[in-house]
Coordinates of C-alpha atoms in Angstrom, one line a residue:
Chain A
X1 CA 87.3 127.0 132.0
X2 CA 89.8 125.9 129.4
X3 CA 89.7 122.3 128.5
X4 CA 93.0 120.6 129.1
X5 CA 92.3 117.9 126.5
X6 CA 89.8 117.2 123.8
X7 CA 89.2 114.5 121.2
X8 CA 91.6 115.1 118.3
X9 CA 90.1 116.4 115.2
X10 CA 91.9 113.7 113.3
X11 CA 89.9 111.0 115.0
X12 CA 86.3 110.4 113.7
X13 CA 83.9 110.7 116.6
X14 CA 82.6 107.1 116.6
X15 CA 83.2 104.2 119.0
X16 CA 86.0 101.8 118.0
X17 CA 85.5 98.1 118.1
X18 CA 88.8 97.4 120.0
X19 CA 88.7 95.2 123.1
X20 CA 89.1 96.6 126.6
X21 CA 92.8 97.0 127.4
X22 CA 93.9 96.9 123.7
X23 CA 96.7 99.2 122.8
X24 CA 95.3 100.1 119.3
X25 CA 93.0 102.8 120.7
X26 CA 95.9 104.5 122.5
X27 CA 98.1 104.5 119.4
X28 CA 95.3 105.7 117.3
X29 CA 95.0 108.7 119.6
X30 CA 98.7 109.4 119.5
X31 CA 98.7 109.4 115.7
X32 CA 95.6 111.6 115.6
X33 CA 97.1 114.1 118.1
X34 CA 100.2 114.2 115.9
X35 CA 98.2 114.9 112.8
X36 CA 96.4 117.7 114.6
X37 CA 99.6 119.2 116.0
X38 CA 101.5 119.0 112.7
X39 CA 98.4 120.3 110.9
X40 CA 98.7 117.6 108.2
X41 CA 95.2 116.0 108.5
X42 CA 94.0 117.4 105.2
X43 CA 96.9 115.9 103.3
X44 CA 97.3 112.6 105.2
X45 CA 96.4 109.2 103.7
X46 CA 96.1 106.3 106.1
X47 CA 96.6 102.7 105.0
X48 CA 94.6 100.4 107.0
X49 CA 95.8 96.8 107.3
X50 CA 94.1 93.4 107.5
X51 CA 93.6 92.4 111.1
X52 CA 92.3 94.1 114.2
X53 CA 93.0 97.6 112.8
X54 CA 91.2 97.0 109.5
X55 CA 88.7 99.7 110.5
X56 CA 91.5 102.3 111.0
X57 CA 90.3 103.7 107.6
X58 CA 87.0 104.6 109.3
X59 CA 88.5 105.9 112.6
X60 CA 91.1 108.4 111.2
X61 CA 89.6 111.5 109.9
X62 CA 91.6 111.7 106.7
X63 CA 91.6 110.0 103.3
X64 CA 92.2 106.3 103.7
X65 CA 92.7 103.1 101.8
X66 CA 92.4 99.5 103.1
X67 CA 94.9 97.1 101.6
X68 CA 95.7 93.4 101.5
X69 CA 97.4 91.6 104.3
X70 CA 101.0 92.8 104.6
X71 CA 101.0 95.0 101.5
X72 CA 100.8 98.4 103.3
X73 CA 104.3 99.5 102.4
X74 CA 103.8 98.7 98.7
X75 CA 100.5 100.6 98.7
X76 CA 102.3 103.4 100.5
X77 CA 104.9 103.4 97.8
X78 CA 102.3 103.8 95.1
X79 CA 100.5 106.5 96.9
X80 CA 103.6 108.6 97.9
X81 CA 105.3 108.3 94.5
X82 CA 102.1 109.4 92.8
X83 CA 101.3 112.2 95.3
X84 CA 104.5 113.3 97.0
X85 CA 102.6 116.2 98.5
X86 CA 100.6 113.9 100.8
X87 CA 101.6 112.4 104.1
X88 CA 101.3 108.6 103.9
X89 CA 101.3 106.3 106.8
X90 CA 100.9 102.5 107.0
X91 CA 99.5 101.1 110.2
X92 CA 100.2 97.4 110.6
X93 CA 100.2 94.6 113.1
X94 CA 102.8 91.9 113.6
X95 CA 101.2 89.1 111.6
X96 CA 100.6 91.6 108.8
X97 CA 104.0 93.2 108.8
X98 CA 106.4 90.6 110.1
X99 CA 104.9 87.5 108.4
X100 CA 103.0 87.8 105.2
X101 CA 104.3 91.4 104.5
X102 CA 107.9 90.9 105.4
X103 CA 109.1 91.4 101.8
X104 CA 107.1 94.6 101.4
X105 CA 108.4 96.3 104.6
X106 CA 112.0 95.3 104.0
X107 CA 112.0 96.6 100.4
X108 CA 110.1 99.8 101.2
X109 CA 112.8 100.5 103.8
X110 CA 115.6 99.4 101.4
X111 CA 114.3 101.8 98.8
X112 CA 114.1 104.5 101.4
X113 CA 110.5 105.4 100.7
X114 CA 109.6 108.7 102.4
X115 CA 106.7 107.2 104.4
X116 CA 105.8 106.5 108.0
X117 CA 105.1 103.0 109.3
X118 CA 103.5 102.3 112.6
X119 CA 104.0 98.7 113.6
X120 CA 101.9 97.3 116.5
X121 CA 103.7 94.3 118.0
X122 CA 101.4 92.4 120.4
X123 CA 103.0 89.0 119.7
X124 CA 99.9 87.5 118.4
X125 CA 97.3 87.3 115.6
X126 CA 94.4 89.2 117.1
X127 CA 91.5 89.3 114.6
X128 CA 91.8 85.6 113.7
X129 CA 91.7 84.5 117.3
X130 CA 95.2 84.3 118.8
X131 CA 97.4 82.3 116.5
X132 CA 101.2 82.3 116.8
X133 CA 102.9 85.3 115.1
X134 CA 106.5 85.7 114.0
X135 CA 106.8 87.9 117.1
X136 CA 105.3 85.4 119.6
X137 CA 107.8 84.8 122.4
X138 CA 109.4 81.3 123.0
X139 CA 107.1 79.5 125.4
X140 CA 104.2 81.9 124.8
X141 CA 100.9 80.0 124.2
X142 CA 98.9 80.6 121.0
X143 CA 96.0 78.7 119.5
X144 CA 98.4 77.2 116.9
X145 CA 101.1 76.7 119.6
X146 CA 99.0 75.3 122.4
X147 CA 102.0 74.1 124.3
X148 CA 103.8 77.4 123.8
X149 CA 106.2 78.4 121.0
X150 CA 108.9 75.8 120.8
X151 CA 112.2 77.1 119.8
X152 CA 113.1 73.8 118.1
X153 CA 109.9 73.6 116.1
X154 CA 109.0 77.2 115.5
X155 CA 112.3 79.0 115.9
X156 CA 112.7 82.4 117.6
X157 CA 110.8 85.6 117.4
X158 CA 111.8 88.2 114.8
X159 CA 113.0 91.5 116.1
X160 CA 111.9 93.7 113.2
X161 CA 113.3 97.0 114.4
X162 CA 116.8 95.6 114.8
X163 CA 116.6 93.9 111.4
X164 CA 115.4 97.0 109.5
X165 CA 118.0 99.2 111.2
X166 CA 120.6 97.3 109.2
X167 CA 119.3 98.9 106.0
X168 CA 121.1 102.0 104.9
X169 CA 118.1 103.7 103.5
X170 CA 116.0 103.3 106.7
X171 CA 116.4 106.6 108.5
X172 CA 114.5 106.5 111.8
X173 CA 113.7 103.3 113.7
X174 CA 112.5 103.3 117.3
X175 CA 110.7 100.8 119.5
X176 CA 108.3 102.2 122.1
X177 CA 105.6 100.9 124.4
X178 CA 102.2 102.0 125.5
X179 CA 102.2 100.3 128.9
X180 CA 102.6 103.3 131.2
X181 CA 101.7 107.0 130.9
X182 CA 105.5 107.8 130.7
X183 CA 105.9 105.3 127.9
X184 CA 102.8 106.6 126.1
X185 CA 104.4 110.1 126.2
X186 CA 107.6 108.7 124.8
X187 CA 105.6 106.8 122.1
X188 CA 103.9 110.0 121.2
X189 CA 107.2 111.8 120.8
X190 CA 108.5 109.0 118.5
X191 CA 105.4 108.9 116.4
X192 CA 105.4 112.7 116.0
X193 CA 109.0 112.5 114.9
X194 CA 108.3 109.8 112.4
X195 CA 105.7 112.1 110.8
X196 CA 107.8 115.2 111.0
X197 CA 110.6 113.2 109.2
X198 CA 108.2 112.6 106.3
X199 CA 107.2 116.3 106.1
X200 CA 111.0 117.1 106.1
X201 CA 111.7 114.6 103.4
X202 CA 114.1 112.6 105.7
X203 CA 112.9 109.2 104.4
X204 CA 111.7 105.9 105.8
X205 CA 110.6 106.2 109.5
X206 CA 109.4 103.2 111.4
X207 CA 108.0 103.0 114.9
X208 CA 107.4 99.7 116.6
X209 CA 104.9 99.9 119.4
X210 CA 104.8 97.1 122.0
X211 CA 101.2 96.5 122.8
X212 CA 99.0 94.1 124.7
X213 CA 96.2 91.7 123.6
X214 CA 94.4 90.6 126.9
X215 CA 91.7 88.9 124.9
X216 CA 93.9 86.6 122.9
X217 CA 96.5 86.2 125.5
X218 CA 93.7 85.1 127.8
X219 CA 94.7 87.3 130.8
X220 CA 93.4 90.4 132.5
X221 CA 94.7 93.8 131.3
X222 CA 96.9 94.3 134.3
X223 CA 98.5 90.8 134.0
X224 CA 98.9 91.6 130.3
X225 CA 100.9 94.8 131.1
X226 CA 103.0 92.8 133.5
X227 CA 103.8 90.3 130.7
X228 CA 104.7 93.1 128.4
X229 CA 107.1 94.6 130.9
X230 CA 108.7 91.4 132.1
X231 CA 108.7 89.2 129.1
X232 CA 108.2 91.3 125.9
X233 CA 110.7 94.0 126.8
X234 CA 113.3 91.4 127.4
X235 CA 112.9 90.1 123.9
X236 CA 112.2 93.5 122.5
X237 CA 114.2 96.2 124.3
X238 CA 112.9 99.7 123.9
X239 CA 115.0 102.3 122.3
X240 CA 116.2 104.2 119.2
X241 CA 117.8 101.8 116.8
X242 CA 118.5 104.4 114.1
X243 CA 118.1 108.1 113.8
X244 CA 119.6 109.8 110.8
X245 CA 116.8 112.4 110.6
X246 CA 116.9 116.1 111.3
X247 CA 118.1 116.6 114.9
X248 CA 115.8 118.5 117.1
X249 CA 116.9 122.1 117.7
X250 CA 118.5 123.0 121.0
X251 CA 119.4 119.5 121.9
Chain B
X1 CA 97.3 108.3 57.5
X2 CA 100.1 108.6 60.0
X3 CA 103.5 107.5 58.9
X4 CA 104.3 104.0 60.3
X5 CA 107.5 103.3 62.3
X6 CA 109.1 100.0 63.0
X7 CA 108.6 99.1 66.6
X8 CA 108.9 96.1 68.9
X9 CA 105.6 95.2 70.5
X10 CA 106.6 95.7 74.1
X11 CA 108.0 99.1 73.4
X12 CA 105.0 100.2 71.3
X13 CA 102.9 99.2 74.3
X14 CA 105.0 101.1 76.8
X15 CA 105.2 104.2 74.7
X16 CA 101.4 103.9 74.0
X17 CA 100.8 103.8 77.7
X18 CA 102.9 106.9 78.2
X19 CA 101.1 108.7 75.4
X20 CA 97.8 107.6 77.0
X21 CA 98.8 109.5 80.2
X22 CA 100.2 106.7 82.3
X23 CA 102.3 108.3 85.0
X24 CA 102.9 105.4 87.3
X25 CA 104.4 102.1 86.5
X26 CA 105.6 99.3 88.8
X27 CA 106.8 95.9 87.6
X28 CA 109.0 93.0 88.1
X29 CA 111.3 91.3 85.6
X30 CA 109.8 88.4 83.7
X31 CA 110.3 87.3 80.1
X32 CA 108.8 87.9 77.5
X33 CA 107.8 91.4 78.7
X34 CA 111.0 92.8 80.0
X35 CA 111.2 95.6 77.5
X36 CA 108.1 97.2 79.1
X37 CA 109.6 98.0 82.5
X38 CA 113.0 98.7 80.8
X39 CA 111.3 101.3 78.6
X40 CA 109.3 102.7 81.5
X41 CA 112.4 103.1 83.7
X42 CA 113.7 106.0 81.7
X43 CA 110.5 107.2 79.9
X44 CA 108.5 107.8 83.1
X45 CA 111.3 110.0 84.3
X46 CA 111.2 112.0 81.1
X47 CA 107.5 112.7 81.4
X48 CA 107.6 113.4 85.2
X49 CA 106.0 110.1 86.1
X50 CA 107.1 107.4 88.5
X51 CA 108.7 104.1 87.9
X52 CA 109.4 101.5 90.6
X53 CA 111.0 98.2 90.0
X54 CA 109.1 96.2 92.6
X55 CA 110.5 93.5 94.9
X56 CA 107.8 91.1 93.7
X57 CA 104.8 90.9 91.4
X58 CA 102.6 91.1 94.5
X59 CA 104.3 94.4 95.6
X60 CA 104.0 95.7 92.0
X61 CA 100.2 95.3 91.8
X62 CA 99.8 96.7 95.3
X63 CA 101.9 99.7 94.3
X64 CA 99.4 100.1 91.4
X65 CA 96.6 99.8 93.9
X66 CA 98.0 102.7 95.9
X67 CA 98.9 104.8 92.8
X68 CA 95.5 104.3 91.2
X69 CA 93.8 105.3 94.4
X70 CA 95.3 108.8 93.9
X71 CA 93.6 109.0 90.5
X72 CA 96.8 108.7 88.4
X73 CA 96.8 106.5 85.3
X74 CA 98.7 103.5 86.8
X75 CA 99.9 100.4 85.0
X76 CA 101.8 97.2 85.6
X77 CA 102.8 94.5 83.2
X78 CA 103.9 90.9 83.5
X79 CA 103.7 87.5 82.0
X80 CA 101.6 84.5 83.0
X81 CA 103.3 83.2 86.2
X82 CA 103.7 86.8 87.3
X83 CA 100.1 87.6 86.6
X84 CA 99.1 84.7 88.7
X85 CA 100.9 86.3 91.6
X86 CA 99.2 89.6 91.0
X87 CA 95.7 88.1 91.4
X88 CA 95.5 89.2 95.0
X89 CA 95.9 92.9 94.1
X90 CA 93.8 92.6 91.0
X91 CA 90.9 91.3 93.1
X92 CA 91.4 94.1 95.6
X93 CA 91.3 96.7 92.9
X94 CA 88.2 95.2 91.3
X95 CA 86.6 95.2 94.8
X96 CA 87.7 98.8 95.4
X97 CA 86.5 99.9 91.9
X98 CA 89.8 101.3 90.9
X99 CA 90.7 101.9 87.3
X100 CA 94.1 100.7 86.2
X101 CA 95.9 98.8 83.4
X102 CA 97.4 95.3 83.8
X103 CA 99.2 93.8 80.9
X104 CA 99.7 90.1 80.5
X105 CA 102.2 89.1 77.8
X106 CA 101.2 85.5 78.0
X107 CA 103.8 82.7 78.0
X108 CA 103.6 78.9 78.1
X109 CA 102.2 77.3 81.3
X110 CA 101.2 75.9 83.7
X111 CA 104.0 76.6 86.2
X112 CA 107.2 77.8 84.8
X113 CA 106.2 76.5 81.4
X114 CA 108.3 78.3 78.9
X115 CA 109.0 81.8 77.7
X116 CA 107.3 81.6 74.2
X117 CA 104.0 83.2 73.4
X118 CA 100.8 81.3 74.5
X119 CA 97.1 81.9 75.2
X120 CA 96.7 79.7 78.2
X121 CA 95.5 82.5 80.6
X122 CA 92.2 83.3 78.8
X123 CA 90.1 81.8 81.6
X124 CA 92.1 83.6 84.3
X125 CA 91.7 86.9 82.5
X126 CA 88.0 86.7 81.6
X127 CA 86.7 85.2 84.8
X128 CA 88.4 87.6 87.1
X129 CA 91.3 85.4 88.1
X130 CA 91.5 86.2 91.8
X131 CA 89.0 85.5 94.6
X132 CA 85.4 86.8 94.5
X133 CA 82.8 87.9 92.0
X134 CA 84.4 90.3 89.6
X135 CA 85.4 90.9 86.0
X136 CA 88.1 92.7 84.2
X137 CA 87.7 94.5 80.9
X138 CA 90.0 92.4 78.7
X139 CA 91.4 93.7 75.4
X140 CA 93.2 91.4 73.0
X141 CA 95.4 93.1 70.5
X142 CA 96.6 91.2 67.4
X143 CA 99.3 93.6 66.1
X144 CA 102.0 95.9 67.3
X145 CA 99.8 98.7 66.2
X146 CA 97.0 97.6 68.5
X147 CA 99.5 97.0 71.3
X148 CA 100.4 100.7 71.0
X149 CA 96.9 102.0 70.7
X150 CA 95.1 99.9 73.2
X151 CA 96.5 101.4 76.5
X152 CA 94.5 104.6 75.8
X153 CA 91.3 102.6 75.2
X154 CA 92.0 100.5 78.2
X155 CA 92.5 103.5 80.5
X156 CA 89.4 105.2 79.2
X157 CA 87.1 102.1 79.6
X158 CA 88.6 101.4 83.0
X159 CA 88.0 104.9 84.2
X160 CA 84.5 105.1 82.6
X161 CA 83.3 102.1 84.5
X162 CA 85.8 101.9 87.4
X163 CA 86.7 98.4 86.5
X164 CA 90.4 97.3 86.1
X165 CA 91.4 96.7 82.5
X166 CA 93.7 94.1 81.2
X167 CA 95.5 93.9 77.9
X168 CA 95.9 90.2 77.2
X169 CA 98.6 89.7 74.6
X170 CA 101.3 87.1 74.2
X171 CA 105.0 86.8 73.9
X172 CA 105.0 86.7 70.2
X173 CA 103.2 90.1 69.9
X174 CA 105.4 91.5 72.6
X175 CA 108.6 90.4 71.0
X176 CA 107.9 90.9 67.3
X177 CA 108.6 94.1 65.3
X178 CA 106.3 95.6 62.7
X179 CA 105.2 98.9 61.3
X180 CA 102.8 100.8 63.5
X181 CA 101.5 104.2 64.1
X182 CA 99.6 105.8 67.0
X183 CA 96.1 106.9 66.2
X184 CA 95.9 109.5 68.9
X185 CA 97.7 112.6 70.1
X186 CA 99.6 112.2 73.4
X187 CA 97.3 112.8 76.4
X188 CA 98.3 115.4 79.0
X189 CA 97.2 113.9 82.3
X190 CA 96.5 117.4 83.6
X191 CA 93.6 117.7 81.0
X192 CA 91.9 114.5 82.2
X193 CA 88.7 115.0 84.2
X194 CA 89.2 115.1 88.0
X195 CA 88.3 112.0 89.9
X196 CA 86.2 113.0 92.9
X197 CA 86.8 109.7 94.6
X198 CA 90.6 109.9 94.5
X199 CA 92.8 110.1 97.6
X200 CA 95.0 113.2 98.1
X201 CA 94.7 116.7 99.5
X202 CA 91.4 117.4 101.1
X203 CA 90.9 121.2 101.1
X204 CA 87.8 120.7 103.3
X205 CA 85.3 121.0 100.5
X206 CA 84.6 117.3 100.5
X207 CA 84.2 114.4 102.9
X208 CA 87.1 112.1 103.5
X209 CA 87.6 109.7 100.7
X210 CA 88.0 106.0 101.4
X211 CA 89.1 103.2 99.1
X212 CA 88.4 99.6 100.2
X213 CA 87.0 96.4 99.0
X214 CA 85.3 95.3 102.2
X215 CA 81.8 95.4 103.4
X216 CA 81.5 93.5 106.7
X217 CA 78.1 94.7 107.9
X218 CA 75.2 92.4 107.0
X219 CA 74.1 92.8 103.4
X220 CA 76.7 95.5 102.7
X221 CA 78.9 93.4 100.5
X222 CA 75.9 92.1 98.5
X223 CA 74.8 95.7 97.8
X224 CA 78.4 96.6 96.7
X225 CA 78.5 93.6 94.3
X226 CA 75.1 94.2 92.8
X227 CA 75.9 97.9 92.3
X228 CA 79.1 96.9 90.5
X229 CA 77.1 94.3 88.5
X230 CA 75.0 97.1 87.0
X231 CA 78.2 98.5 85.5
X232 CA 79.2 95.0 84.3
X233 CA 75.8 94.9 82.5
X234 CA 76.4 98.2 80.8
X235 CA 79.9 97.0 79.7
X236 CA 78.4 93.8 78.2
X237 CA 75.8 95.9 76.4
X238 CA 77.9 98.8 75.2
X239 CA 81.5 97.9 74.9
X240 CA 81.8 94.7 72.9
X241 CA 84.4 95.0 70.2
X242 CA 85.3 92.6 67.4
X243 CA 86.6 92.4 63.9
X244 CA 84.7 90.5 61.2
X245 CA 86.2 89.3 58.0
X246 CA 84.4 87.4 55.2
X247 CA 81.6 86.2 57.5
X248 CA 78.7 87.3 55.3
X249 CA 78.6 84.1 53.2
X250 CA 80.9 81.9 55.3
X251 CA 80.1 78.2 55.8
X252 CA 82.7 77.9 58.5
X253 CA 83.6 80.8 60.8
X254 CA 86.9 80.8 62.5
X255 CA 86.9 82.4 65.9
X256 CA 90.3 83.5 67.1
X257 CA 91.9 86.3 69.0
X258 CA 95.4 87.9 69.3
X259 CA 98.2 86.3 67.3
X260 CA 96.0 83.2 66.5
X261 CA 93.8 85.5 64.6
X262 CA 96.7 86.5 62.4
X263 CA 97.4 82.9 61.5
X264 CA 93.7 82.3 61.0
X265 CA 93.4 85.3 58.7
X266 CA 96.2 83.9 56.5
X267 CA 94.2 80.6 56.4
X268 CA 91.0 82.5 55.5
X269 CA 92.8 84.3 52.6
X270 CA 94.3 81.0 51.3
X271 CA 91.0 79.1 51.5
X272 CA 89.1 81.9 49.9
X273 CA 91.4 81.6 46.9
X274 CA 90.4 78.0 46.6
X275 CA 86.7 79.1 46.7
X276 CA 86.1 77.8 50.2
X277 CA 83.6 80.0 52.1
X278 CA 85.3 80.7 55.3
X279 CA 85.4 83.8 57.5
X280 CA 87.0 85.1 60.7
X281 CA 85.4 86.6 63.8
X282 CA 88.1 88.1 66.0
X283 CA 87.0 89.2 69.5
X284 CA 88.9 92.3 70.4
X285 CA 87.2 92.5 73.8
X286 CA 87.5 89.1 75.4
X287 CA 85.3 90.4 78.2
X288 CA 82.8 91.6 77.3
X289 CA 82.7 88.7 74.8
X290 CA 81.0 89.1 71.4
X291 CA 78.3 86.6 72.4
X292 CA 75.5 88.2 70.4
X293 CA 77.5 88.4 67.3
X294 CA 78.6 84.8 67.5
X295 CA 75.0 83.7 68.1
X296 CA 73.9 85.6 65.0
X297 CA 76.7 84.0 62.9
X298 CA 75.7 80.6 64.3
X299 CA 72.3 81.1 62.6
X300 CA 74.0 81.6 59.2
X301 CA 77.1 79.3 59.1
X302 CA 77.4 75.5 59.3
X303 CA 80.2 75.2 61.9
X304 CA 82.7 77.2 63.8
X305 CA 86.4 76.6 64.4
X306 CA 88.2 78.1 67.4
X307 CA 91.9 78.5 66.9
X308 CA 93.7 78.9 70.2
X309 CA 97.2 78.5 71.6
X310 CA 95.7 76.6 74.6
X311 CA 93.8 73.4 75.3
X312 CA 90.7 75.3 74.3
X313 CA 89.6 78.1 76.7
X314 CA 87.8 80.7 74.6
X315 CA 85.9 77.9 73.0
X316 CA 83.8 77.7 76.2
X317 CA 82.5 81.2 75.5
X318 CA 81.9 80.4 71.8
X319 CA 80.0 77.3 72.7
X320 CA 77.9 79.2 75.2
X321 CA 77.1 81.8 72.5
X322 CA 76.3 79.1 69.9
X323 CA 74.2 77.3 72.4
X324 CA 74.3 74.0 70.5
X325 CA 73.0 75.3 67.2
X326 CA 76.0 74.2 65.2
X327 CA 79.2 72.2 65.9
X328 CA 82.1 74.1 67.4
X329 CA 85.5 72.6 66.7
X330 CA 88.9 73.4 68.1
X331 CA 92.3 73.8 66.6
X332 CA 94.6 73.8 69.6
X333 CA 98.2 74.7 70.0
X334 CA 99.0 74.5 73.7
X335 CA 102.5 74.7 75.1
X336 CA 103.4 78.0 73.5
X337 CA 103.4 76.6 70.0
X338 CA 102.6 79.1 67.1
X339 CA 99.5 78.3 65.2
X340 CA 100.2 77.3 61.6
X341 CA 98.0 78.8 58.9
X342 CA 98.3 75.6 56.7
X343 CA 97.1 73.5 59.6
X344 CA 94.1 75.8 60.2
X345 CA 93.3 75.4 56.5
X346 CA 93.4 71.7 56.9
X347 CA 91.3 71.9 60.0
X348 CA 88.6 73.9 58.1
X349 CA 88.6 71.4 55.3
X350 CA 88.3 68.6 57.8
X351 CA 85.1 70.2 59.2
X352 CA 83.7 70.4 55.6
X353 CA 84.7 66.8 54.8
X354 CA 84.0 65.2 58.2
X355 CA 87.7 64.2 58.7
X356 CA 89.5 64.8 61.9
X357 CA 92.8 66.3 60.6
X358 CA 94.1 69.0 62.9
X359 CA 90.8 69.1 64.8
X360 CA 91.4 68.8 68.5
X361 CA 89.2 66.6 70.7
X362 CA 89.7 65.7 74.3
X363 CA 87.7 62.4 73.9
X364 CA 90.2 61.4 71.2
X365 CA 92.9 61.9 73.7
X366 CA 91.1 59.7 76.2
X367 CA 91.0 57.0 73.6
X368 CA 94.6 57.4 72.9
X369 CA 95.4 57.3 76.6
X370 CA 93.4 54.2 77.1
X371 CA 95.4 52.4 74.4
X372 CA 98.7 53.4 75.9
X373 CA 99.4 53.9 79.6
X374 CA 96.0 53.8 81.2
X375 CA 94.6 50.2 81.4
X376 CA 90.8 50.3 81.5
X377 CA 90.7 47.9 84.5
X378 CA 92.6 50.5 86.5
X379 CA 89.8 53.0 86.0
X380 CA 87.8 53.7 89.1
X381 CA 85.2 55.6 87.1
X382 CA 83.9 53.7 84.1
X383 CA 81.3 56.2 82.8
X384 CA 83.2 57.0 79.7
X385 CA 85.6 59.4 81.3
X386 CA 88.9 59.0 82.9
X387 CA 89.3 60.1 86.5

């Protein structure tokens, strides 16, 4: 009997520490499948962030570096400019990328670095215990916004994909979600394209993935998915914001 | 002897780094080191290296972190406030055991301070500077020639021990021009030994390589730090460098590094002409510090004088080395003020005669402050020190 699926070679065969229902594991798998399918595992370098995905350096079966909070795109710049023959991807959460690392991501995009960035947006700081993120929705409760994010005090969430798509040197920007099998398939396609772009030398490719954090949101996974679909997708509509890469053949 | 050419300090340094095989540079504009990134912007292209003008000092050091992880000789340069910003990345690199070169062309501080040369970052450089237990190998050139030749030494030491190296110079050295020559042939990076730990292409003959500074499992971090400490011990034992002048019969030994050592040497020469027995000990490595050498000199001389363009930072290490055996005095020029040889001469004479001219003493300042703005009755603490 032929197996219809197997563990990707690009994922190390160890258990992850992610909470039940968390989207990180799904996205890890999508990246790993992509690395297998594009046969780039042996030349890929993963940049693990600070936050829940800090151990991504252990999970991906490729060379890896763990960097300071928010600095992934700067580290990626150093790696890629020194070794243009490698495939470099920075994996970052919303606190990491949209708060402390906002300068790094904007300027890496502005320079048009030929790198791939996977941005997990779950609207909260996970590792530190559920504090408000720049992406936290208005009204959403966080440990540092116990009455919910107040527009007058804390302003409005940052839509990173829309913002980065204003930059001329950013080539491919898409927002996807991992809430349903269909959306997971779409996310996979986007992630694969973001890596293919790097192989083809297209330039800066950025995938924002809407994800859930049942633990820090304090809800069951199914309720969390409902929140993602009803609330998050309103603030953060899915779609392609920019695509100046190589067009797929036959389409 | 190689023919000397007239070069500006910052440019001699930048070319020296290129000659030493540096093929990645990232930096951010800040005076008085701007000639370094300016030079690198075209020179790296010529030699097939990479230059990035970073969006910030923090980004620059993190680019170095990424570049150094691939094994390339990577460098960034800045000046005091910029180096403060870089501390995050420096700490990460120390924790990840990555070799690299960081240059600090010190200027006046704290804060924005001014743009003239100073030596106020000694503590930051020699104690690590960022969070955690770590050290940097710190080289202190005192001439344009040393600025040009130290990058190679810095890269070699840094790679040998996998400890980040810093060249701690100042705005005067960076900006001044003098004759210099390189004492080494240009290094072809391709001829450097492979770094088995570097990230890159894995042809399947090795396990995946990982670069990180964390150790979250119980006891893991302690093991990492203690293992690193073994290398620190080797560095302290084997890599101390200093220059010694007229110390053999000296009654007073001046201890000074960098540009302060130039002024101090002028003072030594002048005093020797008057028959005054004075010598100079110039630490070239600020870490590892020439502790043993200074302890030996303290057995022979009557007193020491530290000449520093700061409120007195290196003097802490000198006092630790002297261990109370003899008095250690300070000639201080904080606020980016150039040390004056004649004043150092007077300071040496003061030590020999028991006067206080040009000797700097914080307790004297307290007395002065008492007599001016601070009324004793306002003091909360009355144990002889101001709060």
